[in-house]
Amino acid sequence: MFRSLRKPETQSVSININGQTVQVAEGSSLWAAMALHGETQTRLASVSGQQRSAYCAMGVCFECLVEINGVPNQQACMTTVEEGMHVSSQHLTEQSIAALHQKESADHE
Amino acid sequence: MSDIFDIAIIGAGPGGMSAALEAAQQGASVAVLDRKATPGGQIYRDVTQSPLLDPSVLGREYTEGAELVRAFLEADIDRHQNADVWHIGENGEVLYSQDNQTRRLVARELIISPGAMERPFPIEGWHLPGVMTAGSAQVMLKSDGMVKDGAIFAGTGPLLYLIVAQYLRLGVTVNAVVDTTPAGGVGRAMQHLGGALRKPAYLIKGLKLLNEIRRAGVPVFRHASNLSILGESKAVGLQFQQDGRTHSINAGHIFLHQGVIPNLNMTRALGMEHHWAEQQLCWTPVLDDWGQSSIPHIAVVGDAAGIQGAEAARHAGRLAALKAMNKLGKLNDADLQQESSANLKAIKSFKAFRSFLDAYYPPTPEHRIPVATNTLVCRCEEQTMGQLRAGFEQGAKDPNALKALTRCGMGPCQGRQCGHTVSELLADWQNKPVSDIGYYRLRSPQRLLSVEELSQFQNIKPVQKPAEVSA
Ligand SMILES: Cc1cc2nc3c(=O)[nH]c(=O)nc-3n(C[C@H](O)[C@H](O)[C@H](O)COP(=O)(O)OP(=O)(O)OC[C@H]3O[C@@H](n4cnc5c(N)ncnc54)[C@H](O)[C@@H]3O)c2cc1C
Ligand code: FES
C-alpha cells in the first residue's frame, strides 16, 4: 500500500472513487488520492484489456487515464481533486468501443 | 497597449522562470504558461508549499529553489498555471487548455522550456501494474507526500540514488537497489575527467548519496544486467543477472530509472530541426548558444534543449531572454554580448561536467533496445518488439512507415514512451546511425482534447499597467 506523510493539518475534500465516498487531502493529485485508497487500477490496455496503472506520475505516459464525472480519458496524475468529484477506473478498450458503435448504429436503424 | 505579448514562455521550471525574470526586469511584457498548479518545474516541484512537515529532508538543492520561485511569484509577469499548451503557430500564436476552456495568446518571441521526461525502460513486464519510474516516486513525494514501502529501485543515474536517499531519510523502507551502471565507470569517463573536476561538489554529492544508501543497510546489487519484471497481470518481482548469476527478488513495486531525455513533442510538432545527440543517446533540437532554434522567433532552453540540469537551465533561460530583448530591439548587440558572457561561460562548464556524468552512468543497450520478442515497445497500442520486427521485415524501414503499418506511436502518449526505442531499433536492424533513421512526424494538438473545451474560447491579452493607462 502507498502511505501518506502529509502534514496533519491539511484540509480534506470528499470524492467518490469507483462507487465509494472517501475523504482525501485538499490539493492532492487524483492519482495519489486513488492510490492511498488502494484504487490503483486506472485504465485497461486498449487491445488486450489487461489492467494498467500509473507509470510516470508526471503526465507523459497516459497510463493513468480514468473517467472523471463521466468524461473518459482524463489523466489522474495531472488532475487536482475537487469536492464532489466522481471518479472511476476506465474500461474502454478497442473491443468495447467497437461494440458501442455497433449498438449505436443498430439503435438508429 | 498592444494585444500581443513581447515574450511568451512555456514552462515554469528553472529555465522558464529565469527567462521570465530577466525579460520582466528588462521591461518586456511577459506571459508564462505552465501546466502544473504551481511553478517550480520538476526539480522545485511544490517547494513553496510542501506537503511534508520538514521539506529539508529532500536536500538543499531542493529547498534552495524556493528563492527562485518566490522571486518569480513577485515579479511583474502574467503567470498562468494549469495552462496546458497544445499548439504553437508559426505566427507566435499559442493555444492552451485552462479551466476547461481553450485559450489563445500571441507573442512576438517565444521561449519554450518544457523540461525532460525519464528515458523509457523497455524491458519484459515494464507495463505491469506495480512498475513505475523512480521520478514518479519523487513526484509523488514532493507533491503529495506519498511513499511506498518495500519497493525495489533499479537502473542508473544520480536521480535514482537521490530518491532512494530521500526515502531512507523519511524512514521509508527500501527492499533493494539494483544498479545497472556498468563496471569501469571512471575509465569509461576518463576523457571527460576535466569536466568533472570543474564541479567537484557535484561529484562528491553523488558519492555521498551512494554511501548514505549503503550505510542504511539497503542491499545494493552493482553492475546488474538483463533486467526483467516478474509477474503475469501485475509485478511480483525483478529478475536480473550479476557476475554471470541470475537473481530474482520478490517485490510488488519496482521503480525504474535510467536517466532523462528532452520532452520532445512540442519542439517536434513545431517542425524544428533536431539531431541525434550520440553522447546523450536522445533527440535534441538544433540550437545556437542562446537557445535560438531553426524557427526565427522561437528559442528552447533547459532540459528540453539537451540534458544539462537545473543550474544550467537557469543560465540558458537568462540567455534566451537577453537574445529575445535584442531581437525586439530593446537591447543592443554590444550589451547583449556583455550581458551574456558570464552565462555562456557557466553553461560551457556544466556541459563539460555533464559529459562526465553521461559517460559514467550510461543507459545500457539491453535496456534501451529490447531483444526479447515479447517486450512491449509501444505501451498504448501494445506493440511488442516482435511485432515491430515483423513490420520492419514487411518493408517499414523508418518510424513513420512502421507507425502506419503497426500503429506504434499512435496511442494517447503520442510516441513519448516508444519514439526513442523505435528510432534505435530501426537503426540497429539496418546497421545505420540513428541520425539516418529519424523520428515520428508529430502534429498538434499535443494532448487529448474534449469537444467541450474547444467550444469555450477566450483570447488572453497583456494586462494594462497603470502607467500606460494614464499615458
Ligand atoms: C521526474 C523528474 C524528476 C526530477 N528531479 C530532479 C531533481 O530532484 N534534481 C535535479 O537536479 N534534477 C531533477 N530532474 C531533472 C530536471 O529536468 C532538471 O533538473 C530541471 O528541472 C530542468 O529544468 P527545466 O526548466 O528545463 O524543466 P522543468 O523543471 O521540467 O520545467 C518544465 C515545466 O514545463 C511544464 N510543461 C511541460 N509541457 C508543457 C505544456 N505542454 N504546457 C504547459 N507547460 C508545460 C511542466 O509542467 C514543467 O513545470 C528531474 C526530472 C524529472 C523528469
Ligand atoms: S501516470 Fe503517466 S501520465 Fe499519468
PDB file of N, CA and C in Angstrom, chain A residues 2 15 17 28-43 52-58 63-66 68 74-81 85 87, chain B residues 129-132 136-137 139-140 144 146 148 253 255:
ATOM      1  N   PHE A   2       0.413   2.257  -0.697  1.00  0.00           N
ATOM      2  CA  PHE A   2       1.052   3.556  -0.581  1.00  0.00           C
ATOM      3  C   PHE A   2       0.672   4.151   0.774  1.00  0.00           C
ATOM      4  N   ILE A  15     -14.558  12.871  -2.227  1.00  0.00           N
ATOM      5  CA  ILE A  15     -14.750  12.477  -3.619  1.00  0.00           C
ATOM      6  C   ILE A  15     -15.228  11.030  -3.663  1.00  0.00           C
ATOM      7  N   ILE A  17     -14.731   7.410  -5.453  1.00  0.00           N
ATOM      8  CA  ILE A  17     -13.863   6.607  -6.316  1.00  0.00           C
ATOM      9  C   ILE A  17     -14.494   5.227  -6.491  1.00  0.00           C
ATOM     10  N   SER A  28      -4.587  17.498  -3.361  1.00  0.00           N
ATOM     11  CA  SER A  28      -3.786  16.338  -3.783  1.00  0.00           C
ATOM     12  C   SER A  28      -4.130  15.952  -5.207  1.00  0.00           C
ATOM     13  N   SER A  29      -3.220  15.227  -5.825  1.00  0.00           N
ATOM     14  CA  SER A  29      -3.477  14.781  -7.191  1.00  0.00           C
ATOM     15  C   SER A  29      -4.467  13.621  -7.111  1.00  0.00           C
ATOM     16  N   LEU A  30      -5.247  13.478  -8.153  1.00  0.00           N
ATOM     17  CA  LEU A  30      -6.256  12.412  -8.151  1.00  0.00           C
ATOM     18  C   LEU A  30      -5.579  11.050  -8.090  1.00  0.00           C
ATOM     19  N   TRP A  31      -4.456  10.878  -8.785  1.00  0.00           N
ATOM     20  CA  TRP A  31      -3.754   9.593  -8.727  1.00  0.00           C
ATOM     21  C   TRP A  31      -3.369   9.269  -7.284  1.00  0.00           C
ATOM     22  N   ALA A  32      -2.815  10.246  -6.551  1.00  0.00           N
ATOM     23  CA  ALA A  32      -2.410   9.999  -5.165  1.00  0.00           C
ATOM     24  C   ALA A  32      -3.632   9.637  -4.329  1.00  0.00           C
ATOM     25  N   ALA A  33      -4.740  10.352  -4.538  1.00  0.00           N
ATOM     26  CA  ALA A  33      -5.953  10.074  -3.775  1.00  0.00           C
ATOM     27  C   ALA A  33      -6.415   8.634  -4.028  1.00  0.00           C
ATOM     28  N   MET A  34      -6.369   8.215  -5.278  1.00  0.00           N
ATOM     29  CA  MET A  34      -6.777   6.849  -5.616  1.00  0.00           C
ATOM     30  C   MET A  34      -5.830   5.838  -4.976  1.00  0.00           C
ATOM     31  N   ALA A  35      -4.536   6.059  -5.136  1.00  0.00           N
ATOM     32  CA  ALA A  35      -3.540   5.092  -4.656  1.00  0.00           C
ATOM     33  C   ALA A  35      -3.612   4.935  -3.143  1.00  0.00           C
ATOM     34  N   LEU A  36      -3.856   6.042  -2.438  1.00  0.00           N
ATOM     35  CA  LEU A  36      -3.919   5.965  -0.976  1.00  0.00           C
ATOM     36  C   LEU A  36      -5.149   5.202  -0.503  1.00  0.00           C
ATOM     37  N   HIS A  37      -6.135   5.034  -1.389  1.00  0.00           N
ATOM     38  CA  HIS A  37      -7.315   4.235  -1.040  1.00  0.00           C
ATOM     39  C   HIS A  37      -7.284   2.873  -1.714  1.00  0.00           C
ATOM     40  N   GLY A  38      -6.100   2.458  -2.146  1.00  0.00           N
ATOM     41  CA  GLY A  38      -5.952   1.112  -2.717  1.00  0.00           C
ATOM     42  C   GLY A  38      -6.555   0.965  -4.100  1.00  0.00           C
ATOM     43  N   GLU A  39      -6.983   2.074  -4.700  1.00  0.00           N
ATOM     44  CA  GLU A  39      -7.600   2.014  -6.033  1.00  0.00           C
ATOM     45  C   GLU A  39      -6.529   2.343  -7.070  1.00  0.00           C
ATOM     46  N   THR A  40      -5.648   1.381  -7.347  1.00  0.00           N
ATOM     47  CA  THR A  40      -4.527   1.678  -8.229  1.00  0.00           C
ATOM     48  C   THR A  40      -4.801   1.330  -9.687  1.00  0.00           C
ATOM     49  N   GLN A  41      -5.927   0.689  -9.949  1.00  0.00           N
ATOM     50  CA  GLN A  41      -6.220   0.412 -11.360  1.00  0.00           C
ATOM     51  C   GLN A  41      -6.742   1.673 -12.039  1.00  0.00           C
ATOM     52  N   THR A  42      -6.135   2.035 -13.164  1.00  0.00           N
ATOM     53  CA  THR A  42      -6.584   3.223 -13.883  1.00  0.00           C
ATOM     54  C   THR A  42      -7.348   2.764 -15.121  1.00  0.00           C
ATOM     55  N   ARG A  43      -6.655   2.644 -16.274  1.00  0.00           N
ATOM     56  CA  ARG A  43      -7.366   2.227 -17.474  1.00  0.00           C
ATOM     57  C   ARG A  43      -7.122   0.755 -17.774  1.00  0.00           C
ATOM     58  N   ARG A  52      -4.118  -1.779 -16.182  1.00  0.00           N
ATOM     59  CA  ARG A  52      -2.952  -0.900 -16.153  1.00  0.00           C
ATOM     60  C   ARG A  52      -3.024   0.007 -14.930  1.00  0.00           C
ATOM     61  N   SER A  53      -1.889   0.620 -14.621  1.00  0.00           N
ATOM     62  CA  SER A  53      -1.820   1.559 -13.513  1.00  0.00           C
ATOM     63  C   SER A  53      -0.860   2.675 -13.892  1.00  0.00           C
ATOM     64  N   ALA A  54      -0.848   3.742 -13.094  1.00  0.00           N
ATOM     65  CA  ALA A  54       0.041   4.881 -13.391  1.00  0.00           C
ATOM     66  C   ALA A  54       1.476   4.414 -13.492  1.00  0.00           C
ATOM     67  N   TYR A  55       2.246   5.029 -14.397  1.00  0.00           N
ATOM     68  CA  TYR A  55       3.654   4.662 -14.582  1.00  0.00           C
ATOM     69  C   TYR A  55       4.584   5.841 -14.263  1.00  0.00           C
ATOM     70  N   CYS A  56       4.286   7.035 -14.815  1.00  0.00           N
ATOM     71  CA  CYS A  56       5.238   8.144 -14.681  1.00  0.00           C
ATOM     72  C   CYS A  56       4.826   9.179 -13.640  1.00  0.00           C
ATOM     73  N   ALA A  57       3.542   9.294 -13.345  1.00  0.00           N
ATOM     74  CA  ALA A  57       3.000  10.286 -12.406  1.00  0.00           C
ATOM     75  C   ALA A  57       3.325  11.730 -12.790  1.00  0.00           C
ATOM     76  N   MET A  58       3.800  11.963 -14.019  1.00  0.00           N
ATOM     77  CA  MET A  58       4.131  13.345 -14.405  1.00  0.00           C
ATOM     78  C   MET A  58       3.589  13.714 -15.783  1.00  0.00           C
ATOM     79  N   GLU A  63      -0.881   6.313 -18.921  1.00  0.00           N
ATOM     80  CA  GLU A  63      -1.382   5.057 -18.356  1.00  0.00           C
ATOM     81  C   GLU A  63      -2.454   5.322 -17.297  1.00  0.00           C
ATOM     82  N   CYS A  64      -2.540   6.567 -16.813  1.00  0.00           N
ATOM     83  CA  CYS A  64      -3.406   6.846 -15.664  1.00  0.00           C
ATOM     84  C   CYS A  64      -4.769   7.368 -16.098  1.00  0.00           C
ATOM     85  N   LEU A  65      -5.178   7.098 -17.344  1.00  0.00           N
ATOM     86  CA  LEU A  65      -6.455   7.627 -17.819  1.00  0.00           C
ATOM     87  C   LEU A  65      -7.620   7.018 -17.035  1.00  0.00           C
ATOM     88  N   VAL A  66      -8.520   7.885 -16.563  1.00  0.00           N
ATOM     89  CA  VAL A  66      -9.713   7.461 -15.816  1.00  0.00           C
ATOM     90  C   VAL A  66     -10.901   8.295 -16.295  1.00  0.00           C
ATOM     91  N   ILE A  68     -13.665  10.954 -15.217  1.00  0.00           N
ATOM     92  CA  ILE A  68     -13.976  11.926 -14.167  1.00  0.00           C
ATOM     93  C   ILE A  68     -15.319  12.561 -14.493  1.00  0.00           C
ATOM     94  N   GLN A  74      -9.152  11.091 -18.899  1.00  0.00           N
ATOM     95  CA  GLN A  74      -8.577  12.172 -18.097  1.00  0.00           C
ATOM     96  C   GLN A  74      -7.350  11.622 -17.357  1.00  0.00           C
ATOM     97  N   GLN A  75      -6.254  12.393 -17.359  1.00  0.00           N
ATOM     98  CA  GLN A  75      -5.039  11.934 -16.676  1.00  0.00           C
ATOM     99  C   GLN A  75      -5.169  12.155 -15.163  1.00  0.00           C
ATOM    100  N   ALA A  76      -5.246  11.054 -14.417  1.00  0.00           N
ATOM    101  CA  ALA A  76      -5.407  11.183 -12.961  1.00  0.00           C
ATOM    102  C   ALA A  76      -4.208  11.887 -12.323  1.00  0.00           C
ATOM    103  N   CYS A  77      -3.011  11.673 -12.874  1.00  0.00           N
ATOM    104  CA  CYS A  77      -1.819  12.255 -12.235  1.00  0.00           C
ATOM    105  C   CYS A  77      -1.732  13.758 -12.452  1.00  0.00           C
ATOM    106  N   MET A  78      -2.463  14.284 -13.453  1.00  0.00           N
ATOM    107  CA  MET A  78      -2.392  15.720 -13.755  1.00  0.00           C
ATOM    108  C   MET A  78      -3.634  16.461 -13.270  1.00  0.00           C
ATOM    109  N   THR A  79      -4.501  15.755 -12.521  1.00  0.00           N
ATOM    110  CA  THR A  79      -5.764  16.361 -12.077  1.00  0.00           C
ATOM    111  C   THR A  79      -5.714  16.592 -10.574  1.00  0.00           C
ATOM    112  N   THR A  80      -6.149  17.770 -10.132  1.00  0.00           N
ATOM    113  CA  THR A  80      -6.246  18.041  -8.699  1.00  0.00           C
ATOM    114  C   THR A  80      -7.654  17.683  -8.234  1.00  0.00           C
ATOM    115  N   VAL A  81      -7.777  17.039  -7.082  1.00  0.00           N
ATOM    116  CA  VAL A  81      -9.107  16.619  -6.612  1.00  0.00           C
ATOM    117  C   VAL A  81      -9.993  17.830  -6.319  1.00  0.00           C
ATOM    118  N   MET A  85     -16.148  15.275  -6.692  1.00  0.00           N
ATOM    119  CA  MET A  85     -15.706  14.632  -7.928  1.00  0.00           C
ATOM    120  C   MET A  85     -16.083  13.143  -7.937  1.00  0.00           C
ATOM    121  N   VAL A  87     -15.148   9.640  -9.708  1.00  0.00           N
ATOM    122  CA  VAL A  87     -14.061   9.060 -10.494  1.00  0.00           C
ATOM    123  C   VAL A  87     -14.276   7.573 -10.653  1.00  0.00           C
TER     124      VAL A  87
ATOM    125  N   PRO B 129       1.082  -3.356 -13.776  1.00  0.00           N
ATOM    126  CA  PRO B 129       0.795  -2.546 -12.583  1.00  0.00           C
ATOM    127  C   PRO B 129       1.808  -2.880 -11.489  1.00  0.00           C
ATOM    128  N   GLY B 130       2.296  -1.860 -10.807  1.00  0.00           N
ATOM    129  CA  GLY B 130       3.326  -2.063  -9.786  1.00  0.00           C
ATOM    130  C   GLY B 130       4.692  -1.592 -10.264  1.00  0.00           C
ATOM    131  N   VAL B 131       4.836  -1.397 -11.579  1.00  0.00           N
ATOM    132  CA  VAL B 131       6.092  -0.852 -12.107  1.00  0.00           C
ATOM    133  C   VAL B 131       5.878   0.629 -12.373  1.00  0.00           C
ATOM    134  N   MET B 132       6.700   1.457 -11.776  1.00  0.00           N
ATOM    135  CA  MET B 132       6.637   2.903 -12.032  1.00  0.00           C
ATOM    136  C   MET B 132       8.061   3.401 -12.211  1.00  0.00           C
ATOM    137  N   SER B 136       8.713   9.132 -10.735  1.00  0.00           N
ATOM    138  CA  SER B 136       7.336   9.177 -10.229  1.00  0.00           C
ATOM    139  C   SER B 136       7.332   9.100  -8.709  1.00  0.00           C
ATOM    140  N   ALA B 137       8.272   8.319  -8.145  1.00  0.00           N
ATOM    141  CA  ALA B 137       8.360   8.228  -6.682  1.00  0.00           C
ATOM    142  C   ALA B 137       8.659   9.611  -6.117  1.00  0.00           C
ATOM    143  N   VAL B 139       8.036  12.566  -7.660  1.00  0.00           N
ATOM    144  CA  VAL B 139       6.883  13.432  -7.898  1.00  0.00           C
ATOM    145  C   VAL B 139       5.841  13.208  -6.800  1.00  0.00           C
ATOM    146  N   MET B 140       5.542  11.941  -6.508  1.00  0.00           N
ATOM    147  CA  MET B 140       4.514  11.627  -5.507  1.00  0.00           C
ATOM    148  C   MET B 140       4.928  12.120  -4.125  1.00  0.00           C
ATOM    149  N   ASP B 144       2.644  15.150  -3.067  1.00  0.00           N
ATOM    150  CA  ASP B 144       1.581  14.587  -2.235  1.00  0.00           C
ATOM    151  C   ASP B 144       2.078  13.975  -0.934  1.00  0.00           C
ATOM    152  N   MET B 146       3.458  11.253  -0.660  1.00  0.00           N
ATOM    153  CA  MET B 146       3.034   9.849  -0.725  1.00  0.00           C
ATOM    154  C   MET B 146       4.230   8.953  -1.020  1.00  0.00           C
ATOM    155  N   LYS B 148       5.984   4.643  -0.886  1.00  0.00           N
ATOM    156  CA  LYS B 148       5.694   3.211  -0.991  1.00  0.00           C
ATOM    157  C   LYS B 148       6.809   2.438  -0.280  1.00  0.00           C
ATOM    158  N   HIS B 253       6.398  -3.801  -5.924  1.00  0.00           N
ATOM    159  CA  HIS B 253       6.567  -2.486  -6.523  1.00  0.00           C
ATOM    160  C   HIS B 253       8.010  -2.296  -6.945  1.00  0.00           C
ATOM    161  N   PHE B 255      10.550   0.553  -8.957  1.00  0.00           N
ATOM    162  CA  PHE B 255      10.743   1.870  -9.557  1.00  0.00           C
ATOM    163  C   PHE B 255      11.960   1.808 -10.479  1.00  0.00           C
TER     164      PHE B 255
END
